[in-house]
mmCIF file of C-alpha atoms and ligand atoms in Angstrom:
data_model
loop_
_atom_site.group_PDB
_atom_site.id
_atom_site.type_symbol
_atom_site.label_atom_id
_atom_site.label_comp_id
_atom_site.label_asym_id
_atom_site.label_seq_id
_atom_site.Cartn_x
_atom_site.Cartn_y
_atom_site.Cartn_z
ATOM 1 C CA MET A 1 98.193 105.657 101.561
ATOM 2 C CA ASP A 2 97.050 109.178 101.832
ATOM 3 C CA LYS A 3 97.112 110.314 98.117
ATOM 4 C CA SER A 4 94.133 112.541 97.518
ATOM 5 C CA VAL A 5 93.440 113.801 100.872
ATOM 6 C CA LEU A 6 95.058 117.015 99.997
ATOM 7 C CA ASP A 7 93.841 118.582 96.906
ATOM 8 C CA GLU A 8 95.994 117.648 94.119
ATOM 9 C CA THR A 9 95.512 120.817 91.985
ATOM 10 C CA HIS A 10 96.113 123.393 95.093
ATOM 11 C CA PRO A 11 99.006 125.548 93.932
ATOM 12 C CA GLN A 12 101.015 124.297 97.107
ATOM 13 C CA TYR A 13 100.583 120.588 96.543
ATOM 14 C CA ILE A 14 104.092 119.511 95.213
ATOM 15 C CA GLY A 15 103.559 115.690 94.791
ATOM 16 C CA MET A 16 104.497 112.455 96.540
ATOM 17 C CA TYR A 17 107.404 111.868 99.164
ATOM 18 C CA ASP A 18 108.244 108.270 98.988
ATOM 19 C CA GLY A 19 111.915 108.500 100.385
ATOM 20 C CA ARG A 20 114.712 107.978 98.220
ATOM 21 C CA LEU A 21 112.715 105.832 95.607
ATOM 22 C CA MET A 22 110.620 108.365 93.694
ATOM 23 C CA ASN A 23 111.006 112.246 92.911
ATOM 24 C CA GLU A 24 114.551 113.031 94.417
ATOM 25 C CA GLU A 25 113.534 117.057 94.044
ATOM 26 C CA ILE A 26 110.556 116.539 96.599
ATOM 27 C CA ARG A 27 113.060 114.059 98.621
ATOM 28 C CA ALA A 28 115.312 116.866 99.178
ATOM 29 C CA PHE A 29 112.832 119.369 99.595
ATOM 30 C CA VAL A 30 110.788 117.335 102.479
ATOM 31 C CA GLU A 31 113.860 116.099 104.136
ATOM 32 C CA GLY A 32 115.577 119.952 104.125
ATOM 33 C CA CYS A 33 112.523 121.620 105.943
ATOM 34 C CA ASP A 34 113.126 122.759 109.307
ATOM 35 C CA CYS A 35 110.156 120.838 110.570
ATOM 36 C CA VAL A 36 107.953 117.910 108.977
ATOM 37 C CA LEU A 37 104.562 117.979 110.295
ATOM 38 C CA GLY A 38 103.045 114.537 109.676
ATOM 39 C CA ILE A 39 99.049 114.437 109.711
ATOM 40 C CA GLY A 40 98.047 110.618 110.308
ATOM 41 C CA ALA A 41 101.136 109.641 107.975
ATOM 42 C CA MET A 42 102.237 106.220 109.215
ATOM 43 C CA LEU A 43 105.895 105.408 108.059
ATOM 44 C CA THR A 44 105.384 101.834 106.932
ATOM 45 C CA ASP A 45 107.158 99.954 104.259
ATOM 46 C CA PHE A 46 105.697 101.344 101.101
ATOM 47 C CA ASN A 47 105.129 104.975 102.693
ATOM 48 C CA THR A 48 108.630 105.036 103.430
ATOM 49 C CA GLY A 49 109.952 104.021 99.991
ATOM 50 C CA ALA A 50 111.218 100.813 101.204
ATOM 51 C CA PHE A 51 112.460 102.191 104.717
ATOM 52 C CA THR A 52 114.386 104.889 102.469
ATOM 53 C CA ALA A 53 112.749 107.885 103.999
ATOM 54 C CA ARG A 54 114.871 110.006 106.252
ATOM 55 C CA ILE A 55 112.963 112.386 108.517
ATOM 56 C CA ASP A 56 114.691 113.547 111.462
ATOM 57 C CA ARG A 57 112.624 112.756 114.552
ATOM 58 C CA LEU A 58 113.793 115.659 116.245
ATOM 59 C CA LYS A 59 112.663 117.844 113.546
ATOM 60 C CA SER A 60 109.121 116.548 112.913
ATOM 61 C CA ILE A 61 105.853 116.523 114.539
ATOM 62 C CA SER A 62 103.347 113.604 114.016
ATOM 63 C CA ILE A 63 99.648 114.287 114.656
ATOM 64 C CA ARG A 64 98.105 110.883 115.272
ATOM 65 C CA HIS A 65 94.462 109.900 115.942
ATOM 66 C CA ASN A 66 94.708 109.954 119.496
ATOM 67 C CA SER A 67 98.150 111.404 120.357
ATOM 68 C CA VAL A 68 100.635 113.755 119.176
ATOM 69 C CA ARG A 69 104.682 113.415 118.873
ATOM 70 C CA VAL A 70 106.780 116.570 119.267
ATOM 71 C CA GLY A 71 110.454 115.571 118.556
ATOM 72 C CA ALA A 72 111.212 112.969 121.149
ATOM 73 C CA ALA A 73 108.214 113.978 123.646
ATOM 74 C CA LEU A 74 104.894 111.814 123.242
ATOM 75 C CA TYR A 75 101.490 113.449 124.182
ATOM 76 C CA PRO A 76 98.655 110.807 124.498
ATOM 77 C CA ASN A 77 95.009 111.191 124.804
ATOM 78 C CA VAL A 78 95.080 114.277 122.464
ATOM 79 C CA GLU A 79 92.578 114.019 119.657
ATOM 80 C CA MET A 80 93.702 114.875 116.018
ATOM 81 C CA LYS A 81 90.476 116.713 115.524
ATOM 82 C CA ASP A 82 91.036 118.927 118.350
ATOM 83 C CA VAL A 83 94.670 119.803 117.664
ATOM 84 C CA LEU A 84 93.823 120.457 113.770
ATOM 85 C CA ALA A 85 91.128 122.537 114.951
ATOM 86 C CA ALA A 86 93.030 124.743 117.367
ATOM 87 C CA LEU A 87 96.223 124.656 115.054
ATOM 88 C CA ALA A 88 94.893 125.758 111.987
ATOM 89 C CA PRO A 89 93.772 129.563 113.030
ATOM 90 C CA LYS A 90 97.394 129.772 114.196
ATOM 91 C CA LEU A 91 99.200 129.317 111.367
ATOM 92 C CA THR A 92 100.234 132.214 109.258
ATOM 93 C CA ARG A 93 100.185 132.108 105.291
ATOM 94 C CA LYS A 94 103.633 131.759 103.612
ATOM 95 C CA GLN A 95 104.913 131.550 100.310
ATOM 96 C CA VAL A 96 107.475 128.684 100.067
ATOM 97 C CA GLN A 97 110.186 127.983 97.525
ATOM 98 C CA ALA A 98 108.937 124.657 96.682
ATOM 99 C CA PRO A 99 109.175 122.123 93.704
ATOM 100 C CA LYS A 100 106.553 122.306 91.415
ATOM 101 C CA ARG A 101 104.148 119.104 91.155
ATOM 102 C CA HIS A 102 103.972 117.189 87.873
ATOM 103 C CA GLY A 103 101.879 114.371 87.030
ATOM 104 C CA LEU A 104 102.644 111.340 84.486
ATOM 105 C CA GLY A 105 102.808 113.640 81.390
ATOM 106 C CA GLU A 106 101.409 112.541 78.215
ATOM 107 C CA PRO A 107 101.062 108.990 76.707
ATOM 108 C CA VAL A 108 103.830 108.042 74.553
ATOM 109 C CA GLY A 109 103.052 105.590 72.022
ATOM 110 C CA GLN A 110 102.045 104.544 68.184
ATOM 111 C CA SER A 111 98.630 103.260 67.703
ATOM 112 C CA ASN A 112 99.701 99.903 66.832
ATOM 113 C CA ASP A 113 102.458 99.543 69.479
ATOM 114 C CA LYS A 114 102.051 96.919 72.119
ATOM 115 C CA ILE A 115 100.747 98.826 75.500
ATOM 116 C CA SER A 116 103.921 100.140 77.045
ATOM 117 C CA VAL A 117 104.381 101.470 80.579
ATOM 118 C CA GLN A 118 104.901 105.136 78.924
ATOM 119 C CA TYR A 119 101.626 104.763 77.533
ATOM 120 C CA LEU A 120 99.405 102.994 79.969
ATOM 121 C CA TYR A 121 99.752 104.904 82.988
ATOM 122 C CA PRO A 122 99.908 108.632 81.441
ATOM 123 C CA ARG A 123 96.595 107.312 79.615
ATOM 124 C CA TRP A 124 94.624 106.495 82.674
ATOM 125 C CA GLN A 125 95.722 109.636 84.365
ATOM 126 C CA GLN A 126 94.545 111.319 81.238
ATOM 127 C CA MET A 127 90.977 109.999 81.459
ATOM 128 C CA LEU A 128 90.679 111.101 85.407
ATOM 129 C CA LYS A 129 88.056 113.629 85.781
ATOM 130 C CA PRO A 130 87.102 115.907 88.689
ATOM 131 C CA GLY A 131 84.994 114.232 91.169
ATOM 132 C CA ASP A 132 86.050 110.519 90.186
ATOM 133 C CA ILE A 133 86.672 107.725 92.543
ATOM 134 C CA LEU A 134 89.797 105.647 91.601
ATOM 135 C CA VAL A 135 90.175 102.510 93.468
ATOM 136 C CA ALA A 136 93.692 101.027 92.761
ATOM 137 C CA GLU A 137 94.679 97.449 93.741
ATOM 138 C CA THR A 138 97.903 96.304 95.340
ATOM 139 C CA GLY A 139 100.476 95.358 92.809
ATOM 140 C CA THR A 140 102.380 97.077 89.716
ATOM 141 C CA SER A 141 98.997 99.144 88.652
ATOM 142 C CA SER A 142 98.514 101.038 91.781
ATOM 143 C CA MET A 143 102.375 101.976 91.995
ATOM 144 C CA GLY A 144 101.904 103.647 88.552
ATOM 145 C CA VAL A 145 98.452 105.279 89.058
ATOM 146 C CA GLY A 146 99.615 106.294 92.512
ATOM 147 C CA PHE A 147 101.681 109.075 90.832
ATOM 148 C CA THR A 148 98.979 110.427 88.661
ATOM 149 C CA GLN A 149 97.849 113.991 89.459
ATOM 150 C CA MET A 150 94.476 113.870 90.586
ATOM 151 C CA PRO A 151 91.921 116.363 89.249
ATOM 152 C CA LYS A 152 89.961 118.472 91.705
ATOM 153 C CA ASP A 153 87.525 116.307 94.374
ATOM 154 C CA ALA A 154 88.893 113.149 92.837
ATOM 155 C CA THR A 155 89.710 110.431 95.420
ATOM 156 C CA PHE A 156 92.066 107.957 95.443
ATOM 157 C CA HIS A 157 91.684 104.682 97.406
ATOM 158 C CA ASN A 158 94.360 101.815 97.737
ATOM 159 C CA GLN A 159 95.032 99.311 100.480
ATOM 160 C CA THR A 160 98.592 100.216 101.000
ATOM 161 C CA LEU A 161 99.059 99.376 104.755
ATOM 162 C CA TRP A 162 98.353 95.382 104.560
ATOM 163 C CA GLY A 163 98.137 95.075 100.902
ATOM 164 C CA ALA A 164 95.690 92.267 101.006
ATOM 165 C CA ILE A 165 95.001 91.276 97.171
ATOM 166 C CA GLY A 166 91.279 91.112 96.204
ATOM 167 C CA TRP A 167 90.525 94.244 97.964
ATOM 168 C CA ALA A 168 90.040 96.643 95.431
ATOM 169 C CA THR A 169 87.242 94.859 93.314
ATOM 170 C CA PRO A 170 84.764 94.589 96.355
ATOM 171 C CA ALA A 171 86.087 98.245 97.489
ATOM 172 C CA ALA A 172 84.938 99.741 94.069
ATOM 173 C CA PHE A 173 81.727 98.176 94.745
ATOM 174 C CA GLY A 174 81.215 99.832 97.905
ATOM 175 C CA ALA A 175 82.791 103.215 96.766
ATOM 176 C CA ALA A 176 80.240 103.163 93.818
ATOM 177 C CA LEU A 177 77.315 102.002 96.028
ATOM 178 C CA ALA A 178 78.072 104.959 98.441
ATOM 179 C CA ALA A 179 78.321 107.439 95.833
ATOM 180 C CA PRO A 180 76.427 106.327 92.825
ATOM 181 C CA GLU A 181 76.422 110.077 91.512
ATOM 182 C CA ARG A 182 80.264 109.748 90.927
ATOM 183 C CA ARG A 183 82.232 107.919 88.506
ATOM 184 C CA THR A 184 84.087 104.947 89.966
ATOM 185 C CA ILE A 185 87.118 103.436 88.240
ATOM 186 C CA LEU A 186 88.645 100.317 89.122
ATOM 187 C CA ILE A 187 92.169 99.381 88.251
ATOM 188 C CA THR A 188 93.211 95.890 89.246
ATOM 189 C CA GLY A 189 95.898 93.255 88.260
ATOM 190 C CA GLU A 190 94.471 90.087 87.033
ATOM 191 C CA GLY A 191 95.900 88.027 89.974
ATOM 192 C CA SER A 192 94.355 90.055 92.730
ATOM 193 C CA HIS A 193 91.167 90.258 90.766
ATOM 194 C CA GLN A 194 91.037 86.387 90.720
ATOM 195 C CA LEU A 195 90.384 86.462 94.207
ATOM 196 C CA THR A 196 87.183 88.617 94.393
ATOM 197 C CA ALA A 197 86.047 88.762 90.454
ATOM 198 C CA GLN A 198 82.556 87.624 91.457
ATOM 199 C CA GLU A 199 81.870 90.784 92.899
ATOM 200 C CA VAL A 200 81.726 92.435 89.542
ATOM 201 C CA SER A 201 78.257 91.056 89.238
ATOM 202 C CA GLN A 202 77.071 93.201 92.221
ATOM 203 C CA PHE A 203 77.729 96.561 90.342
ATOM 204 C CA GLN A 204 74.972 95.335 87.794
ATOM 205 C CA ARG A 205 72.858 93.853 90.660
ATOM 206 C CA TYR A 206 72.501 97.457 91.963
ATOM 207 C CA GLY A 207 72.608 99.382 88.822
ATOM 208 C CA LEU A 208 75.903 100.815 89.044
ATOM 209 C CA LYS A 209 78.229 101.497 86.004
ATOM 210 C CA PRO A 210 81.664 101.389 86.881
ATOM 211 C CA ILE A 211 84.821 101.599 84.470
ATOM 212 C CA ILE A 212 86.863 98.463 85.404
ATOM 213 C CA PHE A 213 90.519 97.709 83.988
ATOM 214 C CA VAL A 214 92.044 94.388 84.509
ATOM 215 C CA LEU A 215 95.689 94.619 83.793
ATOM 216 C CA ASN A 216 96.599 91.333 82.615
ATOM 217 C CA ASN A 217 100.335 90.733 82.847
ATOM 218 C CA ASP A 218 100.852 87.013 82.851
ATOM 219 C CA GLY A 219 100.809 86.703 86.869
ATOM 220 C CA TYR A 220 101.961 88.063 89.641
ATOM 221 C CA LEU A 221 104.051 90.722 88.667
ATOM 222 C CA ILE A 222 105.015 92.823 91.505
ATOM 223 C CA GLU A 223 105.959 89.210 93.443
ATOM 224 C CA ARG A 224 108.167 88.404 90.384
ATOM 225 C CA LEU A 225 110.171 91.749 90.859
ATOM 226 C CA LEU A 226 110.254 91.181 94.646
ATOM 227 C CA CYS A 227 111.117 87.495 94.976
ATOM 228 C CA LYS A 228 114.330 85.597 94.638
ATOM 229 C CA ASP A 229 112.961 83.306 91.625
ATOM 230 C CA PRO A 230 110.748 85.508 89.339
ATOM 231 C CA ASN A 231 109.479 82.384 87.271
ATOM 232 C CA ILE A 232 108.504 80.346 90.561
ATOM 233 C CA TYR A 233 105.137 78.973 89.793
ATOM 234 C CA TYR A 234 103.723 80.702 92.562
ATOM 235 C CA ASN A 235 103.741 83.543 90.177
ATOM 236 C CA ASP A 236 101.696 81.903 87.602
ATOM 237 C CA LEU A 237 97.839 81.922 87.318
ATOM 238 C CA ALA A 238 95.321 80.185 85.333
ATOM 239 C CA LYS A 239 94.676 81.762 82.324
ATOM 240 C CA TRP A 240 91.318 83.316 82.394
ATOM 241 C CA ARG A 241 89.347 85.100 79.636
ATOM 242 C CA TYR A 242 88.719 88.020 81.890
ATOM 243 C CA HIS A 243 86.788 90.093 79.366
ATOM 244 C CA LYS A 244 84.211 87.519 79.119
ATOM 245 C CA LEU A 245 83.558 87.282 82.816
ATOM 246 C CA PRO A 246 80.903 90.432 82.466
ATOM 247 C CA ASP A 247 78.832 88.394 80.517
ATOM 248 C CA ALA A 248 78.898 85.150 82.405
ATOM 249 C CA MET A 249 78.019 87.403 85.380
ATOM 250 C CA GLY A 250 74.720 88.724 83.620
ATOM 251 C CA CYS A 251 76.209 92.070 82.966
ATOM 252 C CA GLU A 252 73.928 92.948 80.272
ATOM 253 C CA GLY A 253 74.998 95.695 77.934
ATOM 254 C CA TRP A 254 78.295 96.407 79.304
ATOM 255 C CA LEU A 255 81.028 97.491 77.270
ATOM 256 C CA THR A 256 83.647 94.694 77.472
ATOM 257 C CA ALA A 257 86.902 94.782 75.387
ATOM 258 C CA ARG A 258 90.444 92.831 75.489
ATOM 259 C CA VAL A 259 93.016 95.266 74.701
ATOM 260 C CA VAL A 260 96.919 94.538 73.462
ATOM 261 C CA THR A 261 97.810 98.089 71.584
ATOM 262 C CA CYS A 262 97.995 101.720 72.654
ATOM 263 C CA GLY A 263 95.184 102.388 69.936
ATOM 264 C CA GLU A 264 93.119 99.552 71.017
ATOM 265 C CA LEU A 265 93.298 100.837 74.706
ATOM 266 C CA ASP A 266 92.739 104.467 73.775
ATOM 267 C CA ALA A 267 89.600 103.310 71.720
ATOM 268 C CA ALA A 268 88.289 101.313 74.883
ATOM 269 C CA VAL A 269 88.683 104.195 77.288
ATOM 270 C CA ARG A 270 87.107 106.708 74.849
ATOM 271 C CA GLN A 271 83.943 104.404 74.309
ATOM 272 C CA ALA A 272 83.858 103.773 78.137
ATOM 273 C CA GLU A 273 83.720 107.747 78.569
ATOM 274 C CA VAL A 274 80.621 107.696 76.676
ATOM 275 C CA GLY A 275 78.956 104.414 76.825
ATOM 276 C CA GLY A 276 76.644 105.078 79.739
ATOM 277 C CA THR A 277 76.994 101.584 80.573
ATOM 278 C CA GLY A 278 79.333 99.561 82.851
ATOM 279 C CA ALA A 279 82.644 98.858 81.301
ATOM 280 C CA TYR A 280 85.396 95.961 81.550
ATOM 281 C CA VAL A 281 88.479 96.398 79.614
ATOM 282 C CA GLU A 282 91.121 93.501 79.948
ATOM 283 C CA VAL A 283 94.570 95.256 79.486
ATOM 284 C CA VAL A 284 96.878 92.856 78.161
ATOM 285 C CA ALA A 285 100.575 93.750 78.615
ATOM 286 C CA ASP A 286 103.726 91.946 78.918
ATOM 287 C CA ARG A 287 106.108 91.242 81.998
ATOM 288 C CA SER A 288 108.106 94.334 81.289
ATOM 289 C CA VAL A 289 105.450 96.785 81.408
ATOM 290 C CA VAL A 290 106.899 97.608 84.848
ATOM 291 C CA SER A 291 105.607 100.987 86.844
ATOM 292 C CA PRO A 292 108.582 102.947 87.776
ATOM 293 C CA LEU A 293 107.969 102.646 91.734
ATOM 294 C CA ALA A 294 107.517 98.663 91.168
ATOM 295 C CA GLN A 295 110.926 98.944 89.325
ATOM 296 C CA LYS A 296 112.499 100.869 92.082
ATOM 297 C CA LEU A 297 111.102 98.487 94.807
ATOM 298 C CA HIS A 298 112.835 95.694 92.840
ATOM 299 C CA ASP A 299 116.133 97.589 92.909
ATOM 300 C CA SER A 300 115.775 98.192 96.547
ATOM 301 C CA ILE A 301 114.906 94.776 97.766
ATOM 302 C CA SER A 302 118.091 94.900 100.310
ATOM 303 C CA THR A 303 116.344 97.814 102.131
ATOM 304 C CA LEU A 304 112.778 96.748 101.697
ATOM 305 C CA TYR A 305 113.402 93.337 103.656
ATOM 306 C CA ALA A 306 116.210 94.258 105.721
ATOM 307 C CA ALA A 307 114.768 96.914 107.952
HETATM 308 C C1 TPP B 401 95.746 88.073 100.154
HETATM 309 C C2 TPP B 401 97.115 88.306 99.781
HETATM 310 N N1 TPP B 401 97.982 87.197 99.292
HETATM 311 C C3 TPP B 401 98.893 87.218 98.790
HETATM 312 C C4 TPP B 401 99.601 88.562 98.908
HETATM 313 C C5 TPP B 401 100.872 88.718 98.144
HETATM 314 N N2 TPP B 401 100.878 89.449 96.889
HETATM 315 C C6 TPP B 401 101.051 90.898 97.019
HETATM 316 S S1 TPP B 401 100.982 91.543 95.588
HETATM 317 C C7 TPP B 401 100.433 90.002 94.611
HETATM 318 C C8 TPP B 401 100.396 89.851 93.291
HETATM 319 C C9 TPP B 401 99.519 90.976 92.362
HETATM 320 O O1 TPP B 401 99.203 90.631 91.205
HETATM 321 P P1 TPP B 401 98.399 91.141 90.105
HETATM 322 O O2 TPP B 401 97.081 91.534 90.795
HETATM 323 O O3 TPP B 401 98.221 90.111 89.019
HETATM 324 O O4 TPP B 401 99.140 92.478 89.892
HETATM 325 P P2 TPP B 401 100.512 92.880 89.132
HETATM 326 O O5 TPP B 401 101.571 93.068 90.234
HETATM 327 O O6 TPP B 401 100.717 91.449 88.510
HETATM 328 O O7 TPP B 401 100.366 93.974 88.206
HETATM 329 C C10 TPP B 401 100.531 89.048 95.842
HETATM 330 C C11 TPP B 401 100.355 87.485 95.378
HETATM 331 C C12 TPP B 401 99.008 89.427 99.495
HETATM 332 N N3 TPP B 401 99.284 90.713 99.482
HETATM 333 N N4 TPP B 401 97.758 89.390 99.794
#
């Protein structure tokens, strides 16, 4: 939820803690600290790695918007902005032995290979530039790009708390409108996109040039991974020809593509980077292309729903 609030290129940035689900090194470090200071951190289902986070309450301080909790004591009517301003000058600099951050690495796959998880997420990471705005939709795709290493001044937006699908497409439009000088990249699953796809036309209407990726993996993949019967018809979708939507919506001159191999994805990304137009890329992947966190959630259904 708070990805990119801290500069991920800072030498002391170590990565994202998500309980026992991701990155064991970071889990051991965070849970082994003398004191964990949470700044606005909300310990919700997805932020806690399906409730697998184990941060000792008595060894933690939580600075919230209008209150502060220190161990078991709650101090109401304390404003975060005042606490941070008072606290920051009191801190002494420290060199801490901590894990080294690492992103997703290089994309792995041959040009003619079907798009795989080892190729897709590292390729998306590779295209990120300083200052980019990345808007990621609830679903398997945000769970994959959530673990990218963000360049300097690049910001990541995802609606992790409520996870209401359909949010990302119009959110990307809002972000692009607010900062037209920055590059806006939208990554959404096709199921979520079906709820608000008409907002693509707004980019054109306001002269904005986003780069949009629609991950078409044949339905609600995260739901398939989290429900009892993956093949239940709720998870199936009407089969749209996504890459034709920009044309139908009057997005003249946009780069549109439907890609099924690693080479085609790579070519579309390269073109989008130099095209100077809006770009809309339908990325076709099969149901086995599951980002690691989505897979871990599938493997942890018992803790996700039991808490
Ligand atoms: C408004 C709303 N309806 C339903 C859901 C339940 N839900 C969460 S993720 C999801 C499917 C997302 O599918 P898609 O966008 O295709 O991404 P994928 O997981 O397949 O990559 C659904 C239906 C929700 N979170 N919000």
